[in-house]
Every structure is written in C-alpha cells, then in structure tokens.
C-alpha cells in the first residue's frame, strides 16, 4: 500500500522549455503532497507543500512563478518548471502522506537536465 | 522552527559489524521521527519510525531509540550487509505541524558503506 507514482522519470530538454512533472498517489488519498529538490550528495530540500484545492505553500527562496504547483485532486499534484534553464537541472521528487504525523511516501523522482 | 542535525556524515563498517547513526532535533513539539534509506538515484524508502510515546522500536536488524529529554534519536543496524550501503536520512515532525504548511525536517544524511 501507499504507493506514489511520479512521471516522467527523466527529462532532457533545451533551455527555455517548460516541463511538467506529475505526482500521483495510487492507493490512497493525499490531502497534502510535498515537492523536493535534491542536489547530488545532499539532503532533500523542500520546495513547496501542495494542498488539494488551495494554493501551494512555497519555502523561502523558491520562486512560485518559476515552479508552478497544482493540486487539483486528492490523488494528483503537478509541478511545472517554467522556462527552465541549466541551473534548474536537478533531481525533483514528490511525496505524499495521509495526514499529520504519518509517514511520507516518495515517488521515484524526476531527473531534469536542461541543455 | 525545527532543526535536525545528523552524525556522522559518512560511516564505513565491516560486514557483520553494527552501525549507529544519531540525530538531534530542536523542537520539543516534534513527536514523530522516521528514518529513510535512499540508494543512489532512487526514492527514499521508510525503513523504521518511532513516535514520542515510546523509547525504542525494533524490526529485525534495525532499531531506533528516542531520548525525548535530550532530543535525540538513533538508528541502529546490526549484522550489517553490503546491501545496507546507502544514504540514510532521519526526519522530525509534529503531527500537528506537517499538514499546516510545514513539512518533515530532514537531517543532512549519512552515507553508509558496508565493506565486504
């Protein structure tokens, strides 16, 4: 149980392209989903918290116009990296849980490479 | 806000030996402490967790201990095997916090290498 699916797993595209990443909870309803960015050999850096039906809460230093988050249903959240540039290249990973104080279950992550 | 520190950053042990990773947290309101294992290029996977109403939890070769007074919790892996090699992250959160715009706070990670 508690499976989170994330797509695509790998994206390679040209600078200026917008990239959409999907995160789905397959067998549970996730009121809240979380988006992280992870640099090589570093910890998970929270970008934003996505709540179904409301605006996402962004962490300090994360541009909300650059990283658009939509959480349209209890099983789907999307992250769109708009006009991506090489410095946006990273490993993006989502997670979801069923409520406060419950384990977070992670997707497989998306490796984004901007040329 | 919550701050989680984790030590050591790297740890090498011989196969069969034990490994211990320690985390400290700052917010006394935190009451849930999970541990995640992340292999290279893969998702973090929950391996064990503990809540503040217990002091120790064990699952086969893995155990976690919690000292609320000192605000630290530790992961213990016994009889280590090469497949235990990975990065391990601790985290802390409050059941009252994490669905109100704030998340688990993760430690910086420990790279464990089990040498055959």
PDB file of N, CA and C in Angstrom, chain B residues 21-96:
ATOM      1  N   UNK B  21      23.699   5.621  13.732  1.00  0.00           N
ATOM      2  CA  UNK B  21      23.585   6.976  13.216  1.00  0.00           C
ATOM      3  C   UNK B  21      22.711   7.760  14.194  1.00  0.00           C
ATOM      4  N   UNK B  22      23.158   8.959  14.538  1.00  0.00           N
ATOM      5  CA  UNK B  22      22.467   9.737  15.558  1.00  0.00           C
ATOM      6  C   UNK B  22      21.939  11.045  14.994  1.00  0.00           C
ATOM      7  N   UNK B  23      20.738  11.394  15.408  1.00  0.00           N
ATOM      8  CA  UNK B  23      20.143  12.678  15.021  1.00  0.00           C
ATOM      9  C   UNK B  23      19.686  13.425  16.248  1.00  0.00           C
ATOM     10  N   UNK B  24      19.810  14.732  16.189  1.00  0.00           N
ATOM     11  CA  UNK B  24      19.279  15.586  17.236  1.00  0.00           C
ATOM     12  C   UNK B  24      18.277  16.562  16.622  1.00  0.00           C
ATOM     13  N   UNK B  25      17.285  16.942  17.411  1.00  0.00           N
ATOM     14  CA  UNK B  25      16.287  17.883  16.937  1.00  0.00           C
ATOM     15  C   UNK B  25      16.124  18.989  17.959  1.00  0.00           C
ATOM     16  N   UNK B  26      15.510  20.072  17.531  1.00  0.00           N
ATOM     17  CA  UNK B  26      15.455  21.247  18.414  1.00  0.00           C
ATOM     18  C   UNK B  26      14.064  21.540  18.954  1.00  0.00           C
ATOM     19  N   UNK B  27      13.017  21.120  18.238  1.00  0.00           N
ATOM     20  CA  UNK B  27      11.651  21.485  18.604  1.00  0.00           C
ATOM     21  C   UNK B  27      11.033  20.408  19.503  1.00  0.00           C
ATOM     22  N   UNK B  28      10.752  20.761  20.720  1.00  0.00           N
ATOM     23  CA  UNK B  28      10.194  19.786  21.662  1.00  0.00           C
ATOM     24  C   UNK B  28       8.786  19.350  21.271  1.00  0.00           C
ATOM     25  N   UNK B  29       8.165  20.070  20.337  1.00  0.00           N
ATOM     26  CA  UNK B  29       6.829  19.686  19.873  1.00  0.00           C
ATOM     27  C   UNK B  29       6.881  18.534  18.865  1.00  0.00           C
ATOM     28  N   UNK B  30       8.048  18.243  18.326  1.00  0.00           N
ATOM     29  CA  UNK B  30       8.158  17.136  17.367  1.00  0.00           C
ATOM     30  C   UNK B  30       7.833  15.832  18.070  1.00  0.00           C
ATOM     31  N   UNK B  31       7.029  15.002  17.422  1.00  0.00           N
ATOM     32  CA  UNK B  31       6.598  13.760  18.065  1.00  0.00           C
ATOM     33  C   UNK B  31       6.600  12.546  17.138  1.00  0.00           C
ATOM     34  N   UNK B  32       7.148  12.724  15.947  1.00  0.00           N
ATOM     35  CA  UNK B  32       7.218  11.602  15.014  1.00  0.00           C
ATOM     36  C   UNK B  32       8.564  11.665  14.300  1.00  0.00           C
ATOM     37  N   UNK B  33       9.270  10.509  14.302  1.00  0.00           N
ATOM     38  CA  UNK B  33      10.648  10.501  13.829  1.00  0.00           C
ATOM     39  C   UNK B  33      10.860   9.299  12.902  1.00  0.00           C
ATOM     40  N   UNK B  34      10.810   9.517  11.600  1.00  0.00           N
ATOM     41  CA  UNK B  34      11.034   8.418  10.650  1.00  0.00           C
ATOM     42  C   UNK B  34      12.481   8.381  10.186  1.00  0.00           C
ATOM     43  N   UNK B  35      12.890   7.229   9.719  1.00  0.00           N
ATOM     44  CA  UNK B  35      14.195   7.045   9.090  1.00  0.00           C
ATOM     45  C   UNK B  35      13.976   6.529   7.667  1.00  0.00           C
ATOM     46  N   UNK B  36      14.709   7.126   6.736  1.00  0.00           N
ATOM     47  CA  UNK B  36      14.603   6.740   5.338  1.00  0.00           C
ATOM     48  C   UNK B  36      15.958   6.273   4.817  1.00  0.00           C
ATOM     49  N   UNK B  37      15.890   5.292   3.914  1.00  0.00           N
ATOM     50  CA  UNK B  37      17.085   4.790   3.239  1.00  0.00           C
ATOM     51  C   UNK B  37      16.970   5.152   1.762  1.00  0.00           C
ATOM     52  N   UNK B  38      18.020   5.754   1.217  1.00  0.00           N
ATOM     53  CA  UNK B  38      17.983   6.126  -0.197  1.00  0.00           C
ATOM     54  C   UNK B  38      19.201   5.557  -0.913  1.00  0.00           C
ATOM     55  N   UNK B  39      18.945   4.670  -1.837  1.00  0.00           N
ATOM     56  CA  UNK B  39      20.008   4.151  -2.690  1.00  0.00           C
ATOM     57  C   UNK B  39      20.204   5.110  -3.850  1.00  0.00           C
ATOM     58  N   UNK B  40      21.356   5.071  -4.456  1.00  0.00           N
ATOM     59  CA  UNK B  40      21.752   6.024  -5.477  1.00  0.00           C
ATOM     60  C   UNK B  40      20.717   6.103  -6.601  1.00  0.00           C
ATOM     61  N   UNK B  41      20.213   7.307  -6.840  1.00  0.00           N
ATOM     62  CA  UNK B  41      19.268   7.531  -7.930  1.00  0.00           C
ATOM     63  C   UNK B  41      17.867   7.028  -7.688  1.00  0.00           C
ATOM     64  N   UNK B  42      17.581   6.584  -6.461  1.00  0.00           N
ATOM     65  CA  UNK B  42      16.262   6.025  -6.172  1.00  0.00           C
ATOM     66  C   UNK B  42      15.521   6.843  -5.124  1.00  0.00           C
ATOM     67  N   UNK B  43      14.292   6.462  -4.914  1.00  0.00           N
ATOM     68  CA  UNK B  43      13.463   7.170  -3.951  1.00  0.00           C
ATOM     69  C   UNK B  43      13.885   6.849  -2.527  1.00  0.00           C
ATOM     70  N   UNK B  44      13.690   7.779  -1.595  1.00  0.00           N
ATOM     71  CA  UNK B  44      13.864   7.452  -0.170  1.00  0.00           C
ATOM     72  C   UNK B  44      12.775   6.476   0.249  1.00  0.00           C
ATOM     73  N   UNK B  45      13.158   5.453   1.001  1.00  0.00           N
ATOM     74  CA  UNK B  45      12.190   4.469   1.467  1.00  0.00           C
ATOM     75  C   UNK B  45      12.197   4.441   2.980  1.00  0.00           C
ATOM     76  N   UNK B  46      11.010   4.451   3.546  1.00  0.00           N
ATOM     77  CA  UNK B  46      10.857   4.390   5.002  1.00  0.00           C
ATOM     78  C   UNK B  46      11.325   3.027   5.490  1.00  0.00           C
ATOM     79  N   UNK B  47      12.241   3.025   6.462  1.00  0.00           N
ATOM     80  CA  UNK B  47      12.714   1.751   6.997  1.00  0.00           C
ATOM     81  C   UNK B  47      12.240   1.503   8.425  1.00  0.00           C
ATOM     82  N   UNK B  48      12.055   2.555   9.176  1.00  0.00           N
ATOM     83  CA  UNK B  48      11.547   2.426  10.535  1.00  0.00           C
ATOM     84  C   UNK B  48      11.163   3.807  11.027  1.00  0.00           C
ATOM     85  N   UNK B  49      10.238   3.855  11.957  1.00  0.00           N
ATOM     86  CA  UNK B  49       9.858   5.143  12.545  1.00  0.00           C
ATOM     87  C   UNK B  49       9.519   4.942  14.014  1.00  0.00           C
ATOM     88  N   UNK B  50       9.477   6.048  14.737  1.00  0.00           N
ATOM     89  CA  UNK B  50       9.160   5.972  16.154  1.00  0.00           C
ATOM     90  C   UNK B  50       8.379   7.211  16.546  1.00  0.00           C
ATOM     91  N   UNK B  51       7.454   7.020  17.446  1.00  0.00           N
ATOM     92  CA  UNK B  51       6.678   8.142  17.957  1.00  0.00           C
ATOM     93  C   UNK B  51       7.126   8.452  19.369  1.00  0.00           C
ATOM     94  N   UNK B  52       6.760   9.642  19.822  1.00  0.00           N
ATOM     95  CA  UNK B  52       7.332  10.135  21.077  1.00  0.00           C
ATOM     96  C   UNK B  52       6.819   9.410  22.309  1.00  0.00           C
ATOM     97  N   UNK B  53       5.825   8.552  22.152  1.00  0.00           N
ATOM     98  CA  UNK B  53       5.298   7.851  23.321  1.00  0.00           C
ATOM     99  C   UNK B  53       6.036   6.539  23.611  1.00  0.00           C
ATOM    100  N   UNK B  54       7.052   6.227  22.785  1.00  0.00           N
ATOM    101  CA  UNK B  54       7.866   5.041  23.046  1.00  0.00           C
ATOM    102  C   UNK B  54       9.345   5.424  22.988  1.00  0.00           C
ATOM    103  N   UNK B  55      10.164   4.602  23.630  1.00  0.00           N
ATOM    104  CA  UNK B  55      11.586   4.910  23.684  1.00  0.00           C
ATOM    105  C   UNK B  55      12.421   4.082  22.720  1.00  0.00           C
ATOM    106  N   UNK B  56      11.866   2.955  22.264  1.00  0.00           N
ATOM    107  CA  UNK B  56      12.646   2.091  21.394  1.00  0.00           C
ATOM    108  C   UNK B  56      11.704   1.262  20.533  1.00  0.00           C
ATOM    109  N   UNK B  57      12.165   1.006  19.326  1.00  0.00           N
ATOM    110  CA  UNK B  57      11.392   0.168  18.408  1.00  0.00           C
ATOM    111  C   UNK B  57      12.365  -0.659  17.590  1.00  0.00           C
ATOM    112  N   UNK B  58      12.030  -1.912  17.366  1.00  0.00           N
ATOM    113  CA  UNK B  58      12.943  -2.800  16.658  1.00  0.00           C
ATOM    114  C   UNK B  58      12.218  -3.551  15.550  1.00  0.00           C
ATOM    115  N   UNK B  59      12.916  -3.733  14.440  1.00  0.00           N
ATOM    116  CA  UNK B  59      12.390  -4.504  13.330  1.00  0.00           C
ATOM    117  C   UNK B  59      13.548  -5.296  12.733  1.00  0.00           C
ATOM    118  N   UNK B  60      13.669  -6.522  13.143  1.00  0.00           N
ATOM    119  CA  UNK B  60      14.726  -7.429  12.703  1.00  0.00           C
ATOM    120  C   UNK B  60      16.098  -6.818  13.008  1.00  0.00           C
ATOM    121  N   UNK B  61      16.878  -6.463  12.013  1.00  0.00           N
ATOM    122  CA  UNK B  61      18.240  -5.960  12.280  1.00  0.00           C
ATOM    123  C   UNK B  61      18.267  -4.457  12.516  1.00  0.00           C
ATOM    124  N   UNK B  62      17.125  -3.823  12.436  1.00  0.00           N
ATOM    125  CA  UNK B  62      17.074  -2.368  12.560  1.00  0.00           C
ATOM    126  C   UNK B  62      16.333  -1.979  13.832  1.00  0.00           C
ATOM    127  N   UNK B  63      16.873  -1.001  14.534  1.00  0.00           N
ATOM    128  CA  UNK B  63      16.210  -0.490  15.729  1.00  0.00           C
ATOM    129  C   UNK B  63      16.380   1.019  15.773  1.00  0.00           C
ATOM    130  N   UNK B  64      15.441   1.670  16.421  1.00  0.00           N
ATOM    131  CA  UNK B  64      15.537   3.111  16.641  1.00  0.00           C
ATOM    132  C   UNK B  64      15.268   3.373  18.118  1.00  0.00           C
ATOM    133  N   UNK B  65      16.067   4.266  18.688  1.00  0.00           N
ATOM    134  CA  UNK B  65      15.877   4.674  20.074  1.00  0.00           C
ATOM    135  C   UNK B  65      15.619   6.163  20.114  1.00  0.00           C
ATOM    136  N   UNK B  66      14.843   6.592  21.074  1.00  0.00           N
ATOM    137  CA  UNK B  66      14.470   8.005  21.203  1.00  0.00           C
ATOM    138  C   UNK B  66      14.674   8.453  22.644  1.00  0.00           C
ATOM    139  N   UNK B  67      15.355   9.562  22.803  1.00  0.00           N
ATOM    140  CA  UNK B  67      15.525  10.199  24.097  1.00  0.00           C
ATOM    141  C   UNK B  67      14.898  11.585  24.006  1.00  0.00           C
ATOM    142  N   UNK B  68      13.678  11.702  24.497  1.00  0.00           N
ATOM    143  CA  UNK B  68      12.955  12.975  24.375  1.00  0.00           C
ATOM    144  C   UNK B  68      13.579  14.083  25.205  1.00  0.00           C
ATOM    145  N   UNK B  69      14.103  13.710  26.332  1.00  0.00           N
ATOM    146  CA  UNK B  69      14.703  14.714  27.219  1.00  0.00           C
ATOM    147  C   UNK B  69      15.897  15.378  26.545  1.00  0.00           C
ATOM    148  N   UNK B  70      16.724  14.536  25.948  1.00  0.00           N
ATOM    149  CA  UNK B  70      17.922  15.044  25.279  1.00  0.00           C
ATOM    150  C   UNK B  70      17.642  15.462  23.843  1.00  0.00           C
ATOM    151  N   UNK B  71      16.469  15.188  23.351  1.00  0.00           N
ATOM    152  CA  UNK B  71      16.083  15.496  21.980  1.00  0.00           C
ATOM    153  C   UNK B  71      17.026  14.840  20.974  1.00  0.00           C
ATOM    154  N   UNK B  72      17.219  13.549  21.136  1.00  0.00           N
ATOM    155  CA  UNK B  72      17.963  12.856  20.107  1.00  0.00           C
ATOM    156  C   UNK B  72      17.398  11.462  19.898  1.00  0.00           C
ATOM    157  N   UNK B  73      17.591  10.966  18.688  1.00  0.00           N
ATOM    158  CA  UNK B  73      17.149   9.625  18.333  1.00  0.00           C
ATOM    159  C   UNK B  73      18.195   8.993  17.423  1.00  0.00           C
ATOM    160  N   UNK B  74      18.296   7.693  17.512  1.00  0.00           N
ATOM    161  CA  UNK B  74      19.383   6.999  16.822  1.00  0.00           C
ATOM    162  C   UNK B  74      18.873   5.779  16.072  1.00  0.00           C
ATOM    163  N   UNK B  75      19.544   5.513  14.972  1.00  0.00           N
ATOM    164  CA  UNK B  75      19.275   4.321  14.164  1.00  0.00           C
ATOM    165  C   UNK B  75      20.392   3.321  14.420  1.00  0.00           C
ATOM    166  N   UNK B  76      20.018   2.077  14.693  1.00  0.00           N
ATOM    167  CA  UNK B  76      20.984   1.029  14.938  1.00  0.00           C
ATOM    168  C   UNK B  76      20.760  -0.081  13.918  1.00  0.00           C
ATOM    169  N   UNK B  77      21.813  -0.426  13.206  1.00  0.00           N
ATOM    170  CA  UNK B  77      21.739  -1.544  12.265  1.00  0.00           C
ATOM    171  C   UNK B  77      22.743  -2.592  12.725  1.00  0.00           C
ATOM    172  N   UNK B  78      22.273  -3.781  13.000  1.00  0.00           N
ATOM    173  CA  UNK B  78      23.170  -4.852  13.434  1.00  0.00           C
ATOM    174  C   UNK B  78      23.429  -5.814  12.275  1.00  0.00           C
ATOM    175  N   UNK B  79      24.513  -6.541  12.395  1.00  0.00           N
ATOM    176  CA  UNK B  79      24.881  -7.544  11.385  1.00  0.00           C
ATOM    177  C   UNK B  79      24.786  -6.955   9.979  1.00  0.00           C
ATOM    178  N   UNK B  80      25.476  -5.858   9.777  1.00  0.00           N
ATOM    179  CA  UNK B  80      25.374  -5.139   8.512  1.00  0.00           C
ATOM    180  C   UNK B  80      25.765  -6.013   7.322  1.00  0.00           C
ATOM    181  N   UNK B  81      25.100  -5.727   6.205  1.00  0.00           N
ATOM    182  CA  UNK B  81      25.341  -6.447   4.959  1.00  0.00           C
ATOM    183  C   UNK B  81      25.642  -5.434   3.859  1.00  0.00           C
ATOM    184  N   UNK B  82      26.321  -5.845   2.801  1.00  0.00           N
ATOM    185  CA  UNK B  82      26.644  -4.891   1.723  1.00  0.00           C
ATOM    186  C   UNK B  82      25.422  -4.163   1.180  1.00  0.00           C
ATOM    187  N   UNK B  83      24.282  -4.817   1.163  1.00  0.00           N
ATOM    188  CA  UNK B  83      23.071  -4.177   0.646  1.00  0.00           C
ATOM    189  C   UNK B  83      22.523  -3.098   1.583  1.00  0.00           C
ATOM    190  N   UNK B  84      23.093  -2.983   2.763  1.00  0.00           N
ATOM    191  CA  UNK B  84      22.720  -1.877   3.649  1.00  0.00           C
ATOM    192  C   UNK B  84      23.405  -0.578   3.220  1.00  0.00           C
ATOM    193  N   UNK B  85      24.357  -0.661   2.324  1.00  0.00           N
ATOM    194  CA  UNK B  85      25.065   0.538   1.857  1.00  0.00           C
ATOM    195  C   UNK B  85      24.077   1.472   1.146  1.00  0.00           C
ATOM    196  N   UNK B  86      24.008   2.701   1.622  1.00  0.00           N
ATOM    197  CA  UNK B  86      23.048   3.680   1.102  1.00  0.00           C
ATOM    198  C   UNK B  86      23.224   4.970   1.887  1.00  0.00           C
ATOM    199  N   UNK B  87      22.401   5.949   1.551  1.00  0.00           N
ATOM    200  CA  UNK B  87      22.340   7.166   2.357  1.00  0.00           C
ATOM    201  C   UNK B  87      21.101   7.066   3.253  1.00  0.00           C
ATOM    202  N   UNK B  88      21.273   7.354   4.505  1.00  0.00           N
ATOM    203  CA  UNK B  88      20.188   7.282   5.469  1.00  0.00           C
ATOM    204  C   UNK B  88      19.851   8.699   5.953  1.00  0.00           C
ATOM    205  N   UNK B  89      18.566   9.005   5.936  1.00  0.00           N
ATOM    206  CA  UNK B  89      18.087  10.300   6.397  1.00  0.00           C
ATOM    207  C   UNK B  89      17.167  10.114   7.591  1.00  0.00           C
ATOM    208  N   UNK B  90      17.378  10.928   8.611  1.00  0.00           N
ATOM    209  CA  UNK B  90      16.404  10.995   9.683  1.00  0.00           C
ATOM    210  C   UNK B  90      15.505  12.210   9.435  1.00  0.00           C
ATOM    211  N   UNK B  91      14.393  12.234  10.111  1.00  0.00           N
ATOM    212  CA  UNK B  91      13.484  13.369   9.982  1.00  0.00           C
ATOM    213  C   UNK B  91      12.706  13.529  11.272  1.00  0.00           C
ATOM    214  N   UNK B  92      12.202  14.731  11.473  1.00  0.00           N
ATOM    215  CA  UNK B  92      11.381  15.015  12.643  1.00  0.00           C
ATOM    216  C   UNK B  92      10.196  15.858  12.217  1.00  0.00           C
ATOM    217  N   UNK B  93       9.079  15.612  12.828  1.00  0.00           N
ATOM    218  CA  UNK B  93       7.896  16.404  12.540  1.00  0.00           C
ATOM    219  C   UNK B  93       6.923  16.307  13.712  1.00  0.00           C
ATOM    220  N   UNK B  94       5.962  17.174  13.676  1.00  0.00           N
ATOM    221  CA  UNK B  94       4.891  17.111  14.669  1.00  0.00           C
ATOM    222  C   UNK B  94       3.600  16.755  13.953  1.00  0.00           C
ATOM    223  N   UNK B  95       2.821  15.902  14.567  1.00  0.00           N
ATOM    224  CA  UNK B  95       1.549  15.538  13.950  1.00  0.00           C
ATOM    225  C   UNK B  95       0.626  16.735  13.835  1.00  0.00           C
ATOM    226  N   UNK B  96       0.958  17.778  14.566  1.00  0.00           N
ATOM    227  CA  UNK B  96       0.130  18.972  14.485  1.00  0.00           C
ATOM    228  C   UNK B  96       0.692  19.964  13.489  1.00  0.00           C
TER     229      UNK B  96
END
